[in-house]
Amino acid sequence: MKMITVIGSMNMDLVVDTSRVPENGETILGNSFYTFPGGKGANQAVAAARLGGDVHMIACVGNDGFGTELTRNLHEEGVDTANVSYSSEKSTGIANIILSEKDNRIIVVPGANYELTPQMIEGLRDIIKMSNVVVMQLEILPETVKAVLKFCDELTIPVVMDPAPAKYFEVDMISSIRYITPNQYECEQLFGLDLDEALEMYPNQLIVTLGKDGVRYFDGEKHIHVEAIQTNAVDTTGAGDTFNGALAYAISHQYALYDAVKFANAASSLSVEKLGAQSGMPTKEEVEARLAR
Ligand code: RIB
């Protein structure tokens, strides 16, 4: 049994590509506009499924066009969407993304993502029980995240947690998390420590992604640094999600931690080569080819 359950957000990404970001009160003309399926949860589910994972999504979308489109997209990617529910109260979550100067700025409006309640999780215990890895992020209600962590803790199901947005992380969550994967900025926000100190405090548990500087963790004796693979980045949106989805895939297939991190690092280097969070997510063969390069 190698089922990966992702419990998290599904958003429609409304992406504007612009040469610069406007000042307060200023109107400028952008270069292009796109809509892409996104949401950290859905992105992580697609990343794991494209690698060949058996992935189940638990999420909530609105009863609207975006909700239908996002669910269909996940289904076409091979993700089990039987437990994506539809809210009649709130519209589907969206992310307003500004791409400028090779970076992105994102505002998420959670909408129906905040309709996924602890009570709904209660009703899905039998599904969660079948998972050998659960993946979460923080774009859903904190109480829902806590309910899942408590349940996974009781059943000793490993949880991969992408603590983003970091503001919603609570430090006492950490004891129920097997792997936590902030970027460097989020790591500082979460622990208020310098990078080395934070890594040493959570050996083999805290894995920090550093963008073009790769990935670091502490193995209990020494600091491990997996270097980034140089690539031609077109859009970094979803790179962290690809890392998490691939890490979950590797963990569910019993890779050793170092191999899992290398695999996820290579997957994420491929994901940035196309526009849109999910477009560049690789297959397992593509990751292995990159690792062999
Ligand atoms: O991590 C990238 C994702 O963050 C985007 O797809 C957007 O929807 C936000 O959730």
PDB file of C-alpha atoms and ligand atoms in Angstrom, residues 9 11 13 37-40 43 95 97 106 108 139 237-238 241 277, ligand 1:
ATOM      1  CA  SER A   9      -6.161  23.834  -1.021  1.00  0.00           C
ATOM      2  CA  ASN A  11      -7.175  27.479  -6.224  1.00  0.00           C
ATOM      3  CA  ASP A  13      -4.398  30.925 -10.303  1.00  0.00           C
ATOM      4  CA  PRO A  37      -4.988  25.311 -12.001  1.00  0.00           C
ATOM      5  CA  GLY A  38      -3.199  25.818  -8.696  1.00  0.00           C
ATOM      6  CA  GLY A  39      -3.454  25.809  -4.924  1.00  0.00           C
ATOM      7  CA  LYS A  40      -0.637  24.318  -2.907  1.00  0.00           C
ATOM      8  CA  ASN A  43      -0.215  21.251  -6.976  1.00  0.00           C
ATOM      9  CA  ALA A  95      -4.686  33.093  -6.129  1.00  0.00           C
ATOM     10  CA  ILE A  97      -0.261  35.995  -8.909  1.00  0.00           C
ATOM     11  CA  ILE A 106       0.838  35.866  -4.490  1.00  0.00           C
ATOM     12  CA  VAL A 108      -4.653  33.857  -1.944  1.00  0.00           C
ATOM     13  CA  GLU A 139      -4.164  27.241   3.058  1.00  0.00           C
ATOM     14  CA  THR A 237       5.386  29.187  -8.973  1.00  0.00           C
ATOM     15  CA  GLY A 238       4.789  25.639  -7.709  1.00  0.00           C
ATOM     16  CA  ASP A 241       4.845  22.197  -4.229  1.00  0.00           C
ATOM     17  CA  ALA A 277       2.374  25.934 -11.256  1.00  0.00           C
TER      18      ALA A 277
HETATM   19  O1  RIB B   1       2.673  27.425  -4.290  1.00  0.00           O
HETATM   20  C1  RIB B   1       2.056  28.024  -5.388  1.00  0.00           C
HETATM   21  C2  RIB B   1       0.583  28.118  -5.158  1.00  0.00           C
HETATM   22  O2  RIB B   1       0.350  28.991  -4.081  1.00  0.00           O
HETATM   23  C3  RIB B   1      -0.206  28.695  -6.311  1.00  0.00           C
HETATM   24  O3  RIB B   1      -0.630  27.715  -7.235  1.00  0.00           O
HETATM   25  C4  RIB B   1      -1.327  29.442  -5.629  1.00  0.00           C
HETATM   26  O4  RIB B   1      -2.588  28.916  -5.863  1.00  0.00           O
HETATM   27  C5  RIB B   1      -0.979  29.439  -4.144  1.00  0.00           C
HETATM   28  O5  RIB B   1      -1.723  28.539  -3.439  1.00  0.00           O
END
